[in-house]
XYZ file of C-alpha atoms in Angstrom:
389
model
C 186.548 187.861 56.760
C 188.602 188.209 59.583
C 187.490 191.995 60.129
C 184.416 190.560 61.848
C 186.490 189.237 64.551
C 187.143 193.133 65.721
C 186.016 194.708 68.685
C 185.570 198.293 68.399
C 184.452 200.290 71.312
C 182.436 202.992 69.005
C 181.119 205.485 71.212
C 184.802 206.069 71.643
C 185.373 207.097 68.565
C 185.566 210.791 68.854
C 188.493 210.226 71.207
C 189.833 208.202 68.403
C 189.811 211.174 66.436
C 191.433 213.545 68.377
C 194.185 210.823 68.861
C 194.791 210.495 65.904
C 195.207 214.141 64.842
C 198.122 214.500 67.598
C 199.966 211.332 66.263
C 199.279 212.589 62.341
C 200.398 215.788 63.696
C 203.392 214.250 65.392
C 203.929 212.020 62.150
C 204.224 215.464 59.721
C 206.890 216.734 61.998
C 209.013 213.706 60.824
C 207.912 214.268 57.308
C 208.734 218.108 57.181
C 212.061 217.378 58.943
C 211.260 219.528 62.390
C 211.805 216.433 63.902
C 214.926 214.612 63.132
C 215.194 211.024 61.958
C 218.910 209.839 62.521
C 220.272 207.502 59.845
C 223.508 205.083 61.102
C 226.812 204.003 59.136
C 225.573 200.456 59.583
C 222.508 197.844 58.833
C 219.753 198.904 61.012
C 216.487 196.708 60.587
C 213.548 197.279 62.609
C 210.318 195.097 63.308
C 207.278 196.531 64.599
C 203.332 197.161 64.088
C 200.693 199.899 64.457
C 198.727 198.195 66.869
C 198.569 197.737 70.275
C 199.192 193.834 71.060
C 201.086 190.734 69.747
C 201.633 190.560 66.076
C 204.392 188.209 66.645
C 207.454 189.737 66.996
C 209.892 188.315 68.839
C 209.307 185.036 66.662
C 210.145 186.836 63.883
C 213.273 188.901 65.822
C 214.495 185.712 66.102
C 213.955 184.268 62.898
C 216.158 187.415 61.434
C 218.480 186.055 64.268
C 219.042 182.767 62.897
C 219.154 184.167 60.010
C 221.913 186.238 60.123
C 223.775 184.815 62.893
C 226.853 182.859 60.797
C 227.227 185.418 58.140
C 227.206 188.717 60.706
C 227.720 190.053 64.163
C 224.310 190.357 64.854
C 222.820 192.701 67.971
C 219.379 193.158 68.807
C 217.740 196.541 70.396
C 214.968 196.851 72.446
C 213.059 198.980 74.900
C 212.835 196.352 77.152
C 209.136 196.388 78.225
C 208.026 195.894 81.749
C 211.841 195.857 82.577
C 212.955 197.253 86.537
C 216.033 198.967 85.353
C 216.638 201.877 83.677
C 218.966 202.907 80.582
C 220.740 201.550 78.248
C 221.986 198.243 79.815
C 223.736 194.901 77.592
C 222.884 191.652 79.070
C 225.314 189.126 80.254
C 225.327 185.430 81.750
C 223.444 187.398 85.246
C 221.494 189.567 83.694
C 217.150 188.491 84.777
C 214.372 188.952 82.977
C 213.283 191.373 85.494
C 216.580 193.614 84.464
C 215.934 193.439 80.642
C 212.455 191.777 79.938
C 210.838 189.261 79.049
C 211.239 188.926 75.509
C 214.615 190.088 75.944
C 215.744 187.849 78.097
C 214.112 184.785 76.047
C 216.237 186.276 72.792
C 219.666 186.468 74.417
C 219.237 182.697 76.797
C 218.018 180.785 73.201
C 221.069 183.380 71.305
C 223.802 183.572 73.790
C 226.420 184.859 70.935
C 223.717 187.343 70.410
C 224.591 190.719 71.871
C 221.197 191.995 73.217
C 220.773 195.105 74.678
C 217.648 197.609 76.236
C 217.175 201.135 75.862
C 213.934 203.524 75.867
C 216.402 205.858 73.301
C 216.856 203.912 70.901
C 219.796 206.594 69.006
C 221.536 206.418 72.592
C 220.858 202.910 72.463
C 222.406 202.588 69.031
C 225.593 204.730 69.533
C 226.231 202.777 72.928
C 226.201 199.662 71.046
C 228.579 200.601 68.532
C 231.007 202.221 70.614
C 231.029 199.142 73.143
C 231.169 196.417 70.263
C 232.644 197.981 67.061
C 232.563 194.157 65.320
C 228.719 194.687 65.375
C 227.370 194.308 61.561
C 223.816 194.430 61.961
C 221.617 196.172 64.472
C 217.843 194.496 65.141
C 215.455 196.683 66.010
C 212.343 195.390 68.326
C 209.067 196.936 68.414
C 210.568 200.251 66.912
C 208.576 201.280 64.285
C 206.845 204.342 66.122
C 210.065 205.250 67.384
C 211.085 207.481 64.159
C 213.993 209.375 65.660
C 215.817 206.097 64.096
C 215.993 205.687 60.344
C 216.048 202.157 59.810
C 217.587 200.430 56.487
C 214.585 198.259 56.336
C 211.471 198.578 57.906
C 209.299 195.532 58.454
C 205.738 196.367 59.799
C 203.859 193.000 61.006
C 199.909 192.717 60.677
C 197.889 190.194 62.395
C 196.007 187.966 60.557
C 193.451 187.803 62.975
C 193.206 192.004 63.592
C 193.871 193.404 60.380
C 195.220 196.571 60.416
C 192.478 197.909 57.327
C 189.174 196.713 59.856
C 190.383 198.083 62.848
C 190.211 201.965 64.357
C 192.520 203.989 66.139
C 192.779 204.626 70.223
C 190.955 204.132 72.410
C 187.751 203.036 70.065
C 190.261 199.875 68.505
C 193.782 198.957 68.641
C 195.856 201.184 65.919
C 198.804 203.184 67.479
C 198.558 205.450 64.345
C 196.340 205.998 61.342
C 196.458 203.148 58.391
C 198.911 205.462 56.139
C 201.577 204.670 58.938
C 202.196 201.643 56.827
C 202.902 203.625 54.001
C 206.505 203.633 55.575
C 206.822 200.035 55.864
C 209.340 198.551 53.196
C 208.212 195.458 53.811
C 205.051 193.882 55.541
C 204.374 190.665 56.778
C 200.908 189.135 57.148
C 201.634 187.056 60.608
C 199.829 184.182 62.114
C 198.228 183.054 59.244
C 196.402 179.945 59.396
C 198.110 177.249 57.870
C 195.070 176.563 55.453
C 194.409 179.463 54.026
C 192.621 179.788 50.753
C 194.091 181.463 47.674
C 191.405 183.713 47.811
C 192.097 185.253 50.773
C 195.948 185.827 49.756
C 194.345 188.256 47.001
C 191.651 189.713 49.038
C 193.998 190.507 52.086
C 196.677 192.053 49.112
C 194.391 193.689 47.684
C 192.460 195.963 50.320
C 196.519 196.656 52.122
C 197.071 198.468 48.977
C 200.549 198.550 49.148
C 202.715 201.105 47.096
C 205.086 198.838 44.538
C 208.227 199.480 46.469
C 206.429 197.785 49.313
C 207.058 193.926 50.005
C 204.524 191.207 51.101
C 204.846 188.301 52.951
C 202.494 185.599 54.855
C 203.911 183.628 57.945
C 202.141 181.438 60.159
C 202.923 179.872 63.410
C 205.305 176.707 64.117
C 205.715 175.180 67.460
C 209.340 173.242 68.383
C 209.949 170.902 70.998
C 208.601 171.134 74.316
C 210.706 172.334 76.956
C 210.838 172.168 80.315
C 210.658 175.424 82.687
C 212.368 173.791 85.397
C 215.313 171.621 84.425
C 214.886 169.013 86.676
C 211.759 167.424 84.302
C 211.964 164.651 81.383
C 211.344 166.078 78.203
C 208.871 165.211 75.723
C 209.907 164.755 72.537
C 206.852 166.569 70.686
C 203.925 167.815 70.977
C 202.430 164.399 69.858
C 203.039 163.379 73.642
C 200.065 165.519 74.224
C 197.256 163.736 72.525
C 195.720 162.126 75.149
C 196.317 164.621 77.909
C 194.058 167.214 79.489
C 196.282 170.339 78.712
C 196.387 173.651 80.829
C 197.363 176.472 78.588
C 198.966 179.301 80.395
C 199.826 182.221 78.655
C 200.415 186.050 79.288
C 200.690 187.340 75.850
C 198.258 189.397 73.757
C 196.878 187.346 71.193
C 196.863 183.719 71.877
C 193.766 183.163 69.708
C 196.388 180.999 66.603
C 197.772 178.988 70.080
C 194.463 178.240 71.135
C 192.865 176.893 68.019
C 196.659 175.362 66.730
C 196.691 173.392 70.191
C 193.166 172.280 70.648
C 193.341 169.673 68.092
C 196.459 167.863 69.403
C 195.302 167.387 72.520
C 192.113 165.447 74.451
C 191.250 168.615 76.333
C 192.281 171.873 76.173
C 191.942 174.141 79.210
C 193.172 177.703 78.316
C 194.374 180.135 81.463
C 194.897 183.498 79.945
C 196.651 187.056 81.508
C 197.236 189.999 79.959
C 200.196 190.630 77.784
C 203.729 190.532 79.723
C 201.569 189.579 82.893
C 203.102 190.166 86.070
C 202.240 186.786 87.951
C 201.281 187.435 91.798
C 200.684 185.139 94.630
C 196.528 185.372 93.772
C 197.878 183.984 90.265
C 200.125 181.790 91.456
C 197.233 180.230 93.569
C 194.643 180.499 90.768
C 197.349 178.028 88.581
C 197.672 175.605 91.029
C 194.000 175.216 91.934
C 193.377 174.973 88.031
C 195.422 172.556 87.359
C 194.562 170.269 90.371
C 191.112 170.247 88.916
C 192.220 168.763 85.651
C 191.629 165.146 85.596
C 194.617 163.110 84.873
C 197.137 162.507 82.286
C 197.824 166.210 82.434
C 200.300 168.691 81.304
C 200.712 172.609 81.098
C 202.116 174.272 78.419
C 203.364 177.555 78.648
C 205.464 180.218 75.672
C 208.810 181.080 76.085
C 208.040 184.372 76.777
C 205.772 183.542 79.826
C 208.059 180.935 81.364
C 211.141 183.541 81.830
C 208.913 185.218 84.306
C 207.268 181.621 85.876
C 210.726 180.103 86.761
C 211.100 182.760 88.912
C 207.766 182.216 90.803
C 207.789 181.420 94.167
C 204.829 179.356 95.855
C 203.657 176.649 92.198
C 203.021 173.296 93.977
C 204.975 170.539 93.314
C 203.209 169.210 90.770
C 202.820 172.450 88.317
C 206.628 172.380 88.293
C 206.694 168.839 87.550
C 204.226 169.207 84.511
C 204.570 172.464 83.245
C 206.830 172.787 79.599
C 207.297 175.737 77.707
C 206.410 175.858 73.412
C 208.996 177.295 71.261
C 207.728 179.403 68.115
C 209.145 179.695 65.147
C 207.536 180.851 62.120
C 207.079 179.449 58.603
C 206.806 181.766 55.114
C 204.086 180.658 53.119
C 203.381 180.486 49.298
C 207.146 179.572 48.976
C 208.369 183.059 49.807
C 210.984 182.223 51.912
C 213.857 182.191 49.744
C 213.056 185.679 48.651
C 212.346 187.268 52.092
C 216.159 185.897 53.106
C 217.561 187.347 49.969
C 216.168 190.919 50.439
C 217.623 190.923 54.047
C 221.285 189.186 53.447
C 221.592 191.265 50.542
C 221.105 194.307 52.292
C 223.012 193.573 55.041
C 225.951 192.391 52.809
C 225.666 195.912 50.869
C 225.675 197.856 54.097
C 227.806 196.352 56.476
C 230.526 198.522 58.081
C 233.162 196.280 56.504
C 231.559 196.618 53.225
C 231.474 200.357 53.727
C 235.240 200.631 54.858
C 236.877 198.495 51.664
C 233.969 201.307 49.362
C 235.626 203.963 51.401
C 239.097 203.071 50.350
C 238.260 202.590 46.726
C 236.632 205.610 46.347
C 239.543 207.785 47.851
C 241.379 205.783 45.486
C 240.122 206.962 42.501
C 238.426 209.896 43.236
C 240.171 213.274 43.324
C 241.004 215.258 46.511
C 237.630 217.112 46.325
C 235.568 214.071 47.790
C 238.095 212.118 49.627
C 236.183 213.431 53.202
C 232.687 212.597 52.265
C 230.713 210.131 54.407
C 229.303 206.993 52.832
C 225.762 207.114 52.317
C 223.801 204.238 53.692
C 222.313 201.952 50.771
C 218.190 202.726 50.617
C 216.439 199.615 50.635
C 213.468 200.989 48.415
C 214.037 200.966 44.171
C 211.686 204.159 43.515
């Protein structure tokens, strides 16, 4: 099973534990109420994980993006990682990757109708929003779910496929932010970066040791790439990845998990050459040197491919020789539900949405002064719960 794929560092694992009893610690002050989670007059829907690394979420940000988009005013929150300003800031037509962050900045340039905003406070970054753009319907949270001062509507923990959460130990021994009953908050989780042949079995294995609660949700996605894109506008565009099948590809990528890239690309193409960084890699002239040497080493036809996420920070990049820039394209990511889930995933969110949107609210609000007597006519609407206890 994938467990055995799992690094853990275990003569750190009395570190591990005192970690973990300050976050379960942390976690009961929540529970008891000491510390306060804020609940909003509108859809809030957050996507996160309890590990360190990529689980995929800015594919699936934006999937909840296009989801949304014609039906709703749809905003998106983040805390902007990596990011040089401070604050809540909204981006605009000028606003850098280097002002909001990467994966920021990739969300609002593919979704320019897209308000998309940065905060570290995520309740000052909520109540800025809503006074600056009172059409807002829905509010997407990114990488929030440790950030319980918010009440989300709907909380969507991913889980990588390849680092399940139920192998894997806490900090600093393995990768888990918080113990494995953090997920126990989760109203829906999604399996991510799934292979795109996997068995039956392992659906009910995989099910089976989560142990979700039955007001918990699960879904499987898995990875699909788009059409190839240039970083630098100046290049001809492929029209798919088919183009690559006889080439000698460089793979350049700064993210955290590129393992499902790796083995998704290596069969398309004659050779593939992967050059990896850390996640949200800040690329310096010693990198920018390594790339071109690497690539002049590749024997020809050659291309590099990049993600979206890596090329808003390599457009930037002074010093890539001519013929990087010339040969370098960017892979859009979009994901796919599996076992024909999709239709039911979409439902759960519109719905939801629909119930709680502020316009929604307003035309309840007026019925129920209507026909309620003077008693109640101040009360506040109370936000729809997403769970069915």
């Amino acid at each position: 099973m994938e467990g055995d794929f799992i690094k853990v560092n275990r003569w750190l694992l009395p570190l591990s534990w005192l970690y973990g009893l300050v976050v379960s610690f942390r976690n009961a002050l929540f529970e008891m109420g000491i510390l306060k989670s804020r609940a909003f007059d509108l859809p809030i829907i957050s996507v996160g994980n309890i590990t360190v690394g990529g689980t995929g979420k800015t594919p699936h940000v934006e999937y909840l993006i296009r989801l949304l988009q014609d039906r709703f005013q749809v905003a998106v929150l983040s805390r902007g990682y990596k990011r040089k300003s401070r604050g809540f800031l909204i981006a605009d037509d000028s606003t850098t990757a280097r002002d909001i962050g990467d994966e920021p900045f990739q969300m609002k340039k593919k979704y320019p109708k897209t308000t998309v905003a940065v905060d570290k406070n995520r309740v000052n970054g909520i109540d800025q929003l809503t006074k600056d753009n009172p059409d807002i319907d829905v509010i997407l949270l990114d990488d929030a779910y440790q950030h319980r001062y918010v009440k989300p509507g709907i909380n969507i923990l991913l889980v990588d496929y390849h680092r399940l959460i139920i192998y894997d130990k806490l900090l600093p021994a393995g990768r888990m932010r918080e113990p494995l009953n953090g997920k126990n908050r989760a109203d829906i989780v999604i399996v991510t970066k799934c292979p795109q042949e996997l068995k039956p079995m392992e659906y009910r294995v995989i099910t089976k040791a989560l142990d979700l609660y039955p007001y918990q949700q699960l879904f499987f996605t898995t990875l699909k790439y788009g059409k190839l894109q240039p970083v630098f506008n100046d290049v001809k565009v492929p029209k798919n990845t088919q183009e690559l099948a006889s080439m000698n590809v460089l793979l350049l990528s700064g993210i955290a998990s590129p393992r499902q890239l790796i083995e998704d690309l290596t069969p398309l193409v004659s050779h593939l050459e992967p050059l990896t960084f850390a996640d949200h890699h800040d690329f310096r002239p010693k990198d920018v040197e390594l790339i071109n040497e690497t690539f002049a080493t590749l024997p020809s036809p050659k291309r590099i491919v990049t993600t979206e996420k890596d090329a808003a920070r390599i457009v930037t990049l002074k010093g890539l020789s001519k013929d990087v820039k010339k040969n370098i394209y960017s892979l859009p990511v979009h994901i796919n539900f599996m076992l024909d889930q999709e239709d039911k995933f979409n439902e759960n969110i519109i719905g939801y949405v629909r119930k709680n949107s502020r316009n929604s609210i307003l035309v309840k609000r007026k019925d129920d002064n209507k026909s309620q007597d003077s008693n109640h006519s101040g009360d506040r609407p109370r936000t729809i719960s997403f769970r069915n206890n």
